[in-house]
Coordinates of C-alpha atoms in Angstrom, one line a residue:
Chain A
X19 CA 60.1 15.1 6.2
X20 CA 60.5 12.6 2.8
X21 CA 59.7 9.4 3.9
X22 CA 56.3 10.5 5.8
X23 CA 55.2 12.1 2.9
X24 CA 55.9 9.0 0.4
X25 CA 54.1 6.9 2.7
X26 CA 51.4 8.9 2.7
X27 CA 51.4 9.3 -0.9
X28 CA 51.6 5.8 -1.2
X29 CA 48.4 5.0 1.0
X30 CA 46.6 7.2 -0.8
X31 CA 47.4 5.9 -4.2
X32 CA 46.1 2.4 -3.1
X33 CA 43.2 3.5 -1.8
X34 CA 42.5 5.6 -4.7
X35 CA 43.1 1.9 -6.8
X36 CA 40.7 0.2 -4.0
X37 CA 38.3 2.8 -4.5
X38 CA 38.0 2.6 -8.4
X39 CA 37.9 -1.4 -8.3
X40 CA 34.7 -0.8 -6.1
X41 CA 33.3 1.4 -7.6
X42 CA 33.5 -1.1 -10.5
X43 CA 32.3 -3.9 -8.7
X44 CA 29.3 -2.2 -7.4
X45 CA 28.6 -1.0 -11.1
X46 CA 25.0 -0.5 -11.8
X47 CA 24.5 0.9 -8.6
X48 CA 24.1 4.7 -9.2
X49 CA 22.7 3.5 -12.7
X50 CA 19.4 3.6 -12.0
X51 CA 17.2 5.8 -9.6
X52 CA 15.3 2.8 -9.2
X53 CA 16.8 0.7 -5.7
X54 CA 15.3 -0.5 -2.9
X55 CA 17.3 -1.0 0.4
X56 CA 16.8 -4.4 2.3
X57 CA 18.0 -4.7 6.3
X58 CA 17.7 -8.2 7.3
X59 CA 19.2 -11.0 9.4
X60 CA 22.8 -11.8 8.1
X61 CA 22.5 -15.3 5.8
X62 CA 19.1 -15.0 6.2
X63 CA 18.1 -15.1 2.0
X64 CA 19.1 -16.8 -0.8
X65 CA 21.5 -14.1 -2.8
X66 CA 20.6 -15.9 -6.1
X67 CA 17.5 -14.5 -5.2
X68 CA 18.2 -10.7 -5.0
X69 CA 20.0 -11.0 -8.5
X70 CA 17.0 -12.8 -10.1
X71 CA 14.8 -10.0 -8.4
X72 CA 16.7 -7.4 -9.9
X73 CA 16.8 -8.7 -13.5
X74 CA 13.2 -9.1 -13.4
X75 CA 11.9 -5.6 -12.2
X76 CA 15.3 -3.8 -12.9
X77 CA 14.7 -2.8 -9.2
X78 CA 18.5 -2.4 -7.8
X79 CA 18.6 -4.0 -4.2
X80 CA 20.9 -2.4 -1.9
X81 CA 21.5 -5.5 1.1
X82 CA 22.3 -4.7 4.7
X83 CA 22.3 -7.0 7.7
X84 CA 22.1 -6.5 11.4
X85 CA 22.6 -8.9 14.1
X86 CA 19.4 -8.2 17.2
X87 CA 15.9 -6.6 16.9
X88 CA 16.8 -4.3 19.2
X89 CA 20.0 -2.9 17.3
X90 CA 17.7 -2.8 14.0
X91 CA 15.0 -1.1 15.8
X92 CA 17.5 1.9 17.5
X93 CA 18.7 2.6 13.7
X94 CA 15.6 3.1 12.4
X95 CA 13.9 4.9 15.1
X96 CA 16.6 7.6 15.0
X97 CA 16.4 8.1 11.5
X98 CA 19.4 8.6 9.0
X99 CA 18.9 5.8 7.0
X100 CA 16.5 4.8 4.6
X101 CA 15.7 1.3 4.8
X102 CA 12.8 -0.1 2.5
X103 CA 12.3 -3.3 4.0
X104 CA 13.1 -5.0 7.4
X105 CA 12.5 -8.2 9.1
X106 CA 12.0 -7.7 12.8
X107 CA 10.6 -10.5 15.1
X108 CA 6.7 -10.8 16.2
X109 CA 7.6 -9.0 19.3
X110 CA 9.2 -6.0 17.8
X111 CA 6.8 -5.4 15.3
X112 CA 4.4 -4.9 17.9
X113 CA 6.8 -2.6 19.6
X114 CA 7.7 -0.8 16.1
X115 CA 4.1 -0.3 15.4
X116 CA 3.6 1.2 19.0
X117 CA 6.6 3.9 18.2
X118 CA 5.3 4.5 14.9
X119 CA 7.8 3.3 12.4
X120 CA 5.7 1.5 10.2
X121 CA 3.8 1.9 7.2
X122 CA 0.2 0.1 6.7
X123 CA 1.1 -2.6 3.5
X124 CA -1.2 -2.0 0.4
X125 CA -2.5 -5.8 -0.4
X126 CA -3.4 -4.6 -3.8
X127 CA 0.5 -4.7 -4.7
X128 CA 0.7 -7.7 -3.1
X129 CA -1.5 -9.9 -4.8
X130 CA 0.6 -13.1 -4.0
X131 CA -0.2 -12.9 -0.1
X132 CA -3.1 -15.6 -1.3
X133 CA 0.3 -18.1 -1.0
X134 CA 0.5 -17.8 2.6
X135 CA -1.1 -20.0 5.0
X136 CA -3.7 -18.9 6.6
X137 CA -2.9 -20.2 9.7
X138 CA 0.0 -17.3 9.9
X139 CA -2.0 -14.3 9.1
X140 CA -4.1 -12.1 10.9
X141 CA -2.1 -12.9 15.2
X142 CA -2.4 -10.6 18.0
X143 CA 0.8 -9.0 17.6
X144 CA -0.5 -7.8 14.0
X145 CA -4.1 -7.7 13.5
X146 CA -5.4 -8.0 9.6
X147 CA -1.7 -8.1 9.1
X148 CA -1.9 -4.2 8.4
X149 CA 2.1 -4.1 8.9
X150 CA 3.7 -7.4 8.5
X151 CA 4.1 -10.2 6.5
X152 CA 5.5 -13.7 7.6
X153 CA 8.5 -14.4 6.7
X154 CA 10.2 -17.5 8.5
X155 CA 8.7 -19.1 11.7
X156 CA 10.0 -21.6 13.8
X157 CA 9.1 -22.8 17.5
X158 CA 10.5 -23.3 20.8
X159 CA 11.7 -27.0 21.9
X160 CA 14.1 -29.4 23.2
X161 CA 16.9 -30.4 21.1
X162 CA 18.7 -34.0 22.2
X163 CA 21.3 -36.2 21.4
X164 CA 19.7 -39.8 21.6
X165 CA 23.3 -41.4 21.8
X166 CA 24.3 -39.5 25.0
X167 CA 21.0 -40.6 26.6
X168 CA 19.6 -43.5 28.1
X169 CA 16.5 -43.9 25.8
X170 CA 14.6 -40.7 27.6
X171 CA 12.6 -38.9 24.9
X172 CA 10.8 -35.7 25.6
X173 CA 7.3 -35.6 24.3
X174 CA 6.6 -33.9 28.0
X175 CA 8.1 -30.9 29.0
X176 CA 8.1 -32.8 32.6
X177 CA 10.8 -34.9 31.1
X178 CA 13.6 -32.0 31.6
X179 CA 13.2 -32.7 35.5
X180 CA 13.6 -36.4 35.5
X181 CA 16.3 -36.7 38.3
X182 CA 19.0 -39.0 36.2
X183 CA 19.2 -36.1 34.0
X184 CA 21.9 -34.5 36.5
X185 CA 23.8 -31.3 34.9
X186 CA 23.0 -32.5 31.6
X187 CA 20.4 -29.8 30.5
X188 CA 21.5 -26.4 29.1
X189 CA 19.0 -23.7 29.4
X190 CA 18.5 -20.1 27.0
X191 CA 19.6 -17.1 28.5
X192 CA 16.2 -15.5 27.8
X193 CA 13.4 -15.0 30.5
X194 CA 10.6 -15.2 27.6
X195 CA 11.6 -18.7 26.7
X196 CA 12.8 -20.1 30.3
X197 CA 10.0 -18.9 32.4
X198 CA 7.6 -19.5 29.5
X199 CA 9.4 -23.6 29.4
X200 CA 8.3 -23.6 32.8
X201 CA 4.9 -22.0 32.5
X202 CA 3.7 -24.3 29.5
X203 CA 4.8 -27.4 32.1
X204 CA 2.5 -26.3 34.5
X205 CA -0.2 -26.4 32.0
X206 CA -0.3 -21.9 32.0
X207 CA -0.3 -19.8 29.2
X208 CA 3.1 -18.3 27.6
X209 CA 1.7 -15.0 28.2
X210 CA 0.5 -15.3 31.8
X211 CA -0.2 -12.5 33.8
X212 CA -1.0 -13.8 36.3
X213 CA 1.6 -13.2 39.3
X214 CA 0.4 -16.7 41.1
X215 CA 1.1 -18.5 38.2
X216 CA 4.7 -16.7 37.5
X217 CA 5.5 -17.7 41.2
X218 CA 4.6 -21.5 40.8
X219 CA 6.5 -21.6 37.5
X220 CA 9.6 -19.8 38.9
X221 CA 9.3 -22.3 41.9
X222 CA 9.6 -25.0 39.3
X223 CA 12.1 -23.8 37.9
X224 CA 14.3 -23.6 40.8
X225 CA 13.5 -27.4 41.5
X226 CA 14.9 -28.1 37.6
X227 CA 18.2 -26.3 39.1
X228 CA 20.3 -30.2 39.8
X229 CA 19.5 -30.6 36.3
X230 CA 20.7 -27.3 34.5
X231 CA 24.4 -27.6 33.2
X232 CA 24.5 -23.9 31.8
X233 CA 22.1 -21.0 30.6
X234 CA 23.8 -19.8 27.3
X235 CA 23.5 -18.2 24.4
X236 CA 23.9 -19.0 20.8
X237 CA 27.5 -20.9 21.7
X238 CA 25.1 -24.1 22.6
X239 CA 24.9 -25.3 18.9
X240 CA 28.6 -26.1 19.0
X241 CA 28.5 -27.7 22.5
X242 CA 25.8 -29.7 20.6
X243 CA 27.2 -30.8 17.6
X244 CA 30.7 -31.5 19.3
X245 CA 28.5 -34.4 21.6
X246 CA 29.7 -31.7 24.1
X247 CA 26.0 -31.2 26.0
X248 CA 23.0 -33.5 25.5
X249 CA 20.2 -31.7 25.9
X250 CA 19.2 -28.0 25.2
X251 CA 16.3 -26.2 25.4
X252 CA 16.5 -23.9 21.9
X253 CA 14.8 -23.0 18.8
X254 CA 13.7 -24.6 15.7
X255 CA 16.1 -23.1 13.6
X256 CA 18.8 -23.5 15.7
X257 CA 18.2 -26.9 16.2
X258 CA 18.0 -27.6 12.1
X259 CA 21.8 -26.0 12.3
X260 CA 22.7 -28.9 14.6
X261 CA 21.1 -31.7 13.2
X262 CA 22.7 -30.8 9.9
X263 CA 26.0 -30.8 11.4
X264 CA 25.3 -33.5 13.8
X265 CA 22.9 -35.9 12.3
X266 CA 22.4 -38.2 15.9
X267 CA 20.4 -35.1 17.4
X268 CA 16.6 -35.1 17.2
X269 CA 14.4 -32.2 18.0
X270 CA 10.8 -32.2 19.8
X271 CA 8.4 -29.8 20.6
X272 CA 6.7 -31.1 23.7
X273 CA 2.6 -32.0 24.0
X274 CA 2.0 -29.5 26.7
X275 CA 2.7 -26.5 24.2
X276 CA 5.3 -23.8 23.6
X277 CA 6.1 -20.8 21.5
X278 CA 5.6 -20.0 17.9
X279 CA 7.6 -17.3 16.6
X280 CA 8.1 -15.1 13.2
X281 CA 10.0 -13.1 11.7
X282 CA 8.0 -10.9 9.1
X283 CA 8.5 -8.4 6.8
X284 CA 7.3 -4.6 7.4
X285 CA 8.1 -0.9 5.8
X286 CA 9.6 1.3 7.6
X287 CA 8.4 5.0 7.9
X288 CA 11.6 5.8 6.6
X289 CA 11.4 4.1 3.5
X290 CA 12.1 5.7 0.3
X291 CA 10.9 3.6 -2.7
X292 CA 7.6 2.5 -1.1
X293 CA 6.5 1.2 -4.3
X294 CA 9.8 -0.9 -5.0
X295 CA 9.2 -2.6 -1.5
X296 CA 5.9 -3.6 -2.2
X297 CA 7.4 -5.4 -5.7
X298 CA 9.9 -6.7 -3.6
X299 CA 7.6 -8.3 -1.0
X300 CA 5.6 -9.4 -3.7
X301 CA 8.5 -11.2 -5.4
X302 CA 9.6 -12.9 -1.8
X303 CA 5.8 -14.7 -1.7
X304 CA 6.0 -15.7 -5.1
X305 CA 5.9 -19.7 -4.8
X306 CA 8.8 -20.8 -6.9
X307 CA 11.3 -17.8 -4.7
X308 CA 9.5 -18.6 -1.3
X309 CA 10.5 -22.8 -2.1
X310 CA 14.4 -21.9 -3.0
X311 CA 14.6 -19.6 -0.2
X312 CA 13.1 -21.7 2.6
X313 CA 15.9 -24.4 0.6
X314 CA 18.5 -22.2 1.4
X315 CA 18.1 -20.7 4.5
X316 CA 16.7 -23.7 6.4
X317 CA 14.1 -22.0 8.2
X318 CA 10.2 -23.0 8.1
X319 CA 8.6 -20.9 5.4
X320 CA 4.8 -19.9 5.9
X321 CA 3.9 -19.9 1.9
X322 CA 1.8 -23.2 1.6
X323 CA 1.8 -23.2 -2.5
X324 CA 5.6 -23.5 -2.1
X325 CA 5.5 -26.5 0.3
X326 CA 4.1 -28.4 -2.4
X327 CA 7.4 -27.2 -4.7
X328 CA 10.0 -28.6 -2.1
X329 CA 11.6 -31.7 -1.1
X330 CA 8.7 -33.5 0.9
X331 CA 10.8 -35.0 3.2
X332 CA 11.6 -31.7 4.6
X333 CA 8.2 -30.6 4.6
X334 CA 6.6 -33.8 6.2
X335 CA 9.7 -33.7 8.8
X336 CA 6.9 -32.9 11.8
X337 CA 9.9 -31.2 14.4
X338 CA 9.9 -28.4 11.5
X339 CA 6.4 -28.2 9.9
X340 CA 4.3 -29.9 13.1
X341 CA 0.8 -30.8 12.2
X342 CA -2.0 -28.9 13.3
X343 CA -2.6 -31.2 16.2
X344 CA 0.6 -30.1 17.6
X345 CA 0.3 -26.5 16.3
X346 CA -3.0 -26.0 18.2
X347 CA -1.0 -25.8 21.1
X348 CA 1.1 -23.2 19.9
X349 CA 1.4 -19.8 21.6
X350 CA 2.5 -16.4 20.0
X351 CA 4.5 -14.2 22.8
X352 CA 2.5 -11.0 23.3
X353 CA 4.0 -7.3 24.3
X354 CA 3.2 -7.7 28.1
X355 CA 4.5 -4.5 28.4
X356 CA 7.2 -3.3 30.0
X357 CA 6.5 -3.5 34.0
X358 CA 5.4 -7.4 33.5
X359 CA 8.3 -7.7 31.0
X360 CA 10.1 -6.7 34.1
X361 CA 8.5 -9.1 36.2
X362 CA 10.0 -12.1 33.6
X363 CA 13.2 -10.3 33.7
X364 CA 13.1 -10.6 37.9
X365 CA 12.3 -14.0 38.4
X366 CA 14.3 -15.2 35.7
X367 CA 17.2 -13.6 37.8
X368 CA 16.1 -15.2 40.8
X369 CA 16.3 -18.4 39.2
X370 CA 19.4 -17.5 37.5
X371 CA 20.8 -16.5 41.4
X372 CA 20.0 -19.8 42.5
X373 CA 21.9 -22.3 40.1
X374 CA 25.1 -22.1 42.3
Chain B
X27 CA 70.2 -16.0 21.5
X28 CA 71.8 -18.1 24.5
X29 CA 70.5 -15.9 27.1
X30 CA 67.1 -16.8 27.5
X31 CA 66.4 -19.6 29.9
X32 CA 64.9 -22.6 29.6
X33 CA 61.6 -21.8 31.4
X34 CA 60.8 -18.5 29.4
X35 CA 61.4 -20.2 26.0
X36 CA 58.8 -22.5 27.4
X37 CA 56.0 -19.9 28.3
X38 CA 56.9 -17.9 25.4
X39 CA 56.1 -21.5 23.3
X40 CA 52.6 -22.0 25.0
X41 CA 52.1 -18.2 24.9
X42 CA 52.5 -18.5 21.0
X43 CA 50.5 -21.4 20.5
X44 CA 48.0 -20.2 22.0
X45 CA 47.0 -17.0 19.9
X46 CA 48.0 -19.0 16.8
X47 CA 45.9 -22.3 17.3
X48 CA 42.8 -20.5 16.7
X49 CA 43.6 -19.1 13.8
X50 CA 45.1 -22.3 12.3
X51 CA 42.0 -24.2 13.5
X52 CA 39.6 -21.5 11.4
X53 CA 42.3 -22.1 8.6
X54 CA 42.2 -25.4 8.8
X55 CA 38.6 -26.1 8.5
X56 CA 38.5 -23.6 5.3
X57 CA 39.2 -26.4 3.2
X58 CA 36.8 -29.0 4.4
X59 CA 34.5 -29.8 2.0
X60 CA 31.7 -31.0 5.1
X61 CA 30.2 -27.5 5.4
X62 CA 30.6 -27.3 9.6
X63 CA 33.5 -27.0 12.0
X64 CA 32.4 -30.8 13.5
X65 CA 34.3 -32.9 11.4
X66 CA 36.9 -32.7 8.6
X67 CA 35.6 -34.8 5.4
X68 CA 38.0 -33.9 2.9
X69 CA 40.1 -31.4 1.2
X70 CA 38.0 -29.0 -1.1
X71 CA 39.0 -25.3 -2.5
X72 CA 35.0 -24.7 -2.8
X73 CA 35.3 -22.2 0.0
X74 CA 37.8 -19.5 -1.6
X75 CA 36.3 -20.1 -4.7
X76 CA 33.2 -19.1 -2.9
X77 CA 35.0 -16.0 -1.8
X78 CA 35.7 -14.9 -5.1
X79 CA 32.6 -15.1 -6.3
X80 CA 30.7 -13.5 -3.7
X81 CA 30.8 -9.6 -5.2
X82 CA 29.1 -8.5 -2.3
X83 CA 31.6 -10.1 0.2
X84 CA 34.5 -8.5 -1.9
X85 CA 33.1 -4.8 -1.6
X86 CA 32.6 -4.9 2.0
X87 CA 36.1 -6.2 2.8
X88 CA 37.6 -3.5 0.1
X89 CA 35.3 -0.8 1.9
X90 CA 36.8 -2.1 5.5
X91 CA 40.5 -1.8 3.7
X92 CA 39.5 1.7 2.4
X93 CA 38.1 3.2 5.9
X94 CA 40.8 1.6 7.3
X95 CA 43.5 3.2 5.2
X96 CA 41.9 6.6 4.9
X97 CA 40.9 6.7 8.4
X98 CA 44.6 5.6 9.7
X99 CA 46.1 8.5 7.2
X100 CA 43.5 11.4 8.4
X101 CA 43.8 10.5 12.4
X102 CA 48.0 10.3 11.8
X103 CA 47.9 14.0 10.6
X104 CA 45.4 15.2 13.3
X105 CA 47.3 13.2 15.5
X106 CA 50.6 14.4 15.2
X107 CA 49.8 17.9 15.1
X108 CA 47.3 17.3 17.8
X109 CA 50.6 16.1 19.7
X110 CA 52.9 19.0 18.7
X111 CA 50.0 21.3 20.1
X112 CA 50.1 19.1 23.6
X113 CA 53.7 19.5 23.8
X114 CA 54.4 23.3 23.2
X115 CA 51.5 23.9 25.7
X116 CA 52.9 26.6 28.0
X117 CA 50.1 26.7 30.3
X118 CA 50.8 23.3 32.3
X119 CA 47.5 23.7 33.6
X120 CA 45.8 23.5 30.4
X121 CA 48.2 20.9 28.6
X122 CA 47.0 18.2 31.7
X123 CA 43.4 19.0 30.6
X124 CA 43.9 18.8 26.8
X125 CA 45.6 15.3 27.8
X126 CA 42.9 13.7 30.1
X127 CA 40.3 15.1 27.3
X128 CA 42.7 12.6 25.2
X129 CA 42.7 10.1 27.4
X130 CA 39.4 10.0 28.3
X131 CA 37.9 9.2 24.5
X132 CA 40.5 6.8 24.8
X133 CA 38.7 4.2 27.4
X134 CA 35.3 5.3 27.2
X135 CA 33.5 2.1 25.6
X136 CA 33.1 2.3 22.0
X137 CA 29.2 1.8 22.6
X138 CA 29.1 5.0 23.9
X139 CA 31.2 6.1 21.3
X140 CA 29.3 4.7 18.4
X141 CA 25.4 6.0 20.1
X142 CA 27.0 9.5 20.5
X143 CA 28.2 9.4 16.5
X144 CA 24.9 8.7 15.3
X145 CA 23.1 10.6 17.4
X146 CA 25.3 13.5 16.6
X147 CA 25.0 12.2 12.3
X148 CA 21.0 12.1 12.5
X149 CA 20.5 15.4 14.0
X150 CA 23.2 17.6 11.9
X151 CA 21.8 15.5 8.7
X152 CA 24.7 13.6 7.5
X153 CA 23.8 10.7 5.7
X154 CA 25.0 7.2 7.0
X155 CA 27.3 5.6 5.2
X156 CA 31.2 6.1 4.0
X157 CA 31.3 9.5 4.9
X158 CA 29.8 8.7 8.7
X159 CA 31.8 5.9 9.0
X160 CA 35.2 7.2 7.7
X161 CA 34.6 10.6 10.0
X162 CA 33.9 7.9 13.4
X163 CA 37.2 6.2 12.9
X164 CA 39.4 9.0 12.6
X165 CA 37.9 10.5 15.5
X166 CA 38.4 7.6 17.4
X167 CA 41.8 6.9 16.3
X168 CA 43.2 10.5 17.0
X169 CA 43.5 9.7 21.0
X170 CA 45.4 6.6 19.6
X171 CA 48.0 8.2 17.6
X172 CA 48.6 11.2 20.3
X173 CA 49.1 8.6 23.0
X174 CA 51.6 7.0 20.8
X175 CA 53.3 10.0 19.4
X176 CA 53.5 12.3 22.8
X177 CA 56.3 10.0 24.4
X178 CA 58.9 10.6 21.4
X179 CA 58.6 14.3 21.8
X180 CA 59.2 13.8 25.5
X181 CA 61.9 11.9 24.6
X182 CA 63.7 14.1 22.4
X183 CA 65.9 16.8 23.9
X184 CA 64.7 20.3 24.0
X185 CA 67.7 21.3 23.3
X186 CA 68.0 19.9 20.3
X187 CA 65.5 22.3 19.0
X188 CA 67.8 25.1 20.9
X189 CA 70.5 23.8 18.9
X190 CA 68.7 23.9 15.8
X191 CA 67.7 27.7 15.9
X192 CA 71.2 29.2 17.2
X193 CA 72.4 27.4 13.4
X194 CA 69.8 29.7 11.8
X195 CA 67.3 27.3 11.3
X196 CA 63.7 28.7 10.5
X197 CA 60.6 27.5 12.6
X198 CA 59.3 25.3 9.2
X199 CA 63.3 23.6 9.1
X200 CA 63.0 23.0 13.0
X201 CA 60.0 20.7 12.3
X202 CA 60.4 19.0 8.7
X203 CA 64.0 18.7 10.2
X204 CA 64.2 18.1 13.6
X205 CA 61.0 17.2 15.2
X206 CA 59.2 15.1 12.8
X207 CA 62.2 12.5 11.7
X208 CA 62.8 12.3 15.9
X209 CA 59.3 11.3 16.6
X210 CA 59.2 9.6 13.0
X211 CA 58.8 5.8 15.0
X212 CA 56.1 7.4 16.9
X213 CA 54.0 8.1 13.9
X214 CA 54.0 5.2 12.2
X215 CA 53.5 3.3 15.5
X216 CA 50.4 5.3 15.1
X217 CA 49.4 4.8 12.1
X218 CA 49.4 1.2 12.2
X219 CA 48.0 1.0 15.4
X220 CA 45.4 3.7 14.3
X221 CA 44.7 0.6 10.9
X222 CA 44.4 -2.2 13.3
X223 CA 41.5 -0.4 15.5
X224 CA 39.5 0.5 12.4
X225 CA 40.2 -2.8 10.4
X226 CA 38.3 -4.7 13.5
X227 CA 35.9 -2.0 15.3
X228 CA 32.4 -3.4 15.4
X229 CA 30.4 -1.8 18.0
X230 CA 31.1 2.2 16.7
X231 CA 31.0 0.9 13.1
X232 CA 27.6 -0.7 13.8
X233 CA 25.9 2.2 14.7
X234 CA 27.1 4.4 11.7
X235 CA 26.9 2.1 8.9
X236 CA 23.6 2.4 6.5
X237 CA 22.7 2.6 3.3
X238 CA 24.1 -0.3 1.8
X239 CA 27.8 0.6 3.4
X240 CA 28.9 -2.1 5.6
X241 CA 32.1 -3.6 7.1
X242 CA 33.4 -6.8 7.5
X243 CA 33.0 -6.7 10.9
X244 CA 29.3 -5.5 11.2
X245 CA 29.1 -8.7 8.3
X246 CA 30.3 -11.0 10.6
X247 CA 28.6 -10.5 13.3
X248 CA 25.2 -10.1 11.9
X249 CA 26.0 -13.9 10.4
X250 CA 26.1 -15.0 14.2
X251 CA 22.1 -16.0 14.6
X252 CA 22.1 -17.9 11.4
X253 CA 25.9 -19.5 11.5
X254 CA 28.7 -18.5 9.9
X255 CA 29.6 -19.7 7.1
X256 CA 33.2 -21.9 6.2
X257 CA 33.2 -18.8 3.5
X258 CA 34.4 -16.4 6.2
X259 CA 36.6 -18.8 7.2
X260 CA 38.5 -19.2 3.7
X261 CA 38.1 -15.0 3.8
X262 CA 39.9 -14.9 7.4
X263 CA 42.6 -17.3 5.8
X264 CA 43.8 -15.3 3.0
X265 CA 43.4 -12.2 5.1
X266 CA 45.8 -14.0 7.5
X267 CA 48.3 -14.9 5.0
X268 CA 48.0 -11.6 3.1
X269 CA 49.1 -9.9 6.6
X270 CA 51.9 -12.3 7.2
X271 CA 53.5 -11.5 3.8
X272 CA 53.2 -7.6 4.7
X273 CA 55.0 -7.9 7.3
X274 CA 57.4 -10.3 6.0
X275 CA 58.4 -7.9 3.4
X276 CA 58.0 -4.8 5.7
X277 CA 60.8 -6.5 7.4
X278 CA 62.8 -7.5 4.2
X279 CA 62.6 -3.6 3.0
X280 CA 63.4 -2.4 6.4
X281 CA 66.4 -4.4 6.3
X282 CA 67.5 -3.2 2.8
X283 CA 66.8 0.1 3.6
X284 CA 68.7 -0.1 6.4
X285 CA 71.6 -1.9 5.0
X286 CA 73.3 1.2 3.3
X287 CA 73.4 3.5 6.3
X288 CA 75.1 1.1 8.8
X289 CA 77.4 1.5 6.3
X290 CA 77.7 5.6 6.6
X291 CA 78.1 5.2 10.3
X292 CA 81.1 3.6 9.9

């Protein structure tokens, strides 16, 4: 059958040409053996920095992206990949550590660690930073649009329970954040393991029901930007996105305290080029690099020296770089273990079922 | 077209508006200098320039197209052979069993297919990357091709084959001159469906990409946390225009090819 053969040949030729073009574009990729593979969140690094790193060290970077901690760990655990660097959040660092998926870092090869604010080092999820280096950090707080409200502010979590805010509050669909917010409002720890406290927090959360407009995920950004929602519980990074697109929006971390989260660079056990991975870590910790990267990505950098090189207006913005006082109220999530995590999820579900 | 009533016409219009509005909305904002999708500031080409400057993005787009073309081609070849085998199977029970197995693969969730491929590849030591993505795309496209080709085969009058044999055709002649021409529309439909399946598959691909090889769907999904930039809008715009161009070209070519044939028939 002529036309079928013809079609097949045309397709093969087109694919051949495309493969050729692709190879040309990728040139240099196979030139040297010295490459590292970086597995990071999408849009989480300034691409110019990768070029700069390649030029300075001669190490070629293969860059790949993922969209969830769990997906990332799944692929590393399963093997078949050779990622040299990846960037899990703090609870995932703990989990990967337990599963023996990480390599300890050699700090003699990462002298730039001295630029990191000691406040962000030696935290419970990785004591002594044996396996991880903080990359970006942020908080959980309340994003709100004052133009849609009547002078309410949210210095305290308690203000969310204000009876005038009927059907206006959007919560995130995540057990630790939402139950944690309620725990904080009662003055308890985010990592509470006391079932009585958890019960109390859930009951308090139920009292919030009339004010809850929705419990959703990332879609909240668009709703806030378009002014369709006035108040949302959210992460500082997401709040920054909202504020970037809609200048009316403001963000606060309530005074009772809140969650402090991290994304961290680690070297997985499956890494092939450990030397190159350390070089990359050291490069990313360079103050100039970190400053440029923080500028591009928009999250808060833990690099103390870099702060001096950045736009003072950004660095002095206490919403994203909170002062010592606020920070002393912040807590990092601890890995509570599967059983207790189950309890959190159960209580959160109970609250969600109560919504209707 | 007088036969179409007012109501169906209106219905059709509404459906098309619903289908196309998001695409045009997205393309509209690809010209926004404001950087976001909220308010339109002024017209700019910068996002389109950014697409062509981003070498990584272009490589990923090309990867996606190469995988789609090759996997659709391979799965069409395998799928047609499979459909023929099912059609000519003597044992009815066996035929139904094979067909059911084929259909189970069609409806089983992508996540499960992806996860099992990941396990398989790591077990037998296939390095994740181009090959693993290609193999899994071929695999999930085969059942689709089979489903597209089988009805064409059953549509065919079996006496056609007998007649050909009576006239002295060899088995090879029957295959290339009788059966394949008859099921050609099914083969092409299967090919194009496999192509589109491969282009937009995320779940399976996510599991089996690795070592620097990625496709567009995986890349766009991973941008979700930090917000999808307008570069992606621009890229979608380009892809949309190219697709429309290809479809129009296909029809133009079709008409050209058909015209002389119609003359012969007279």
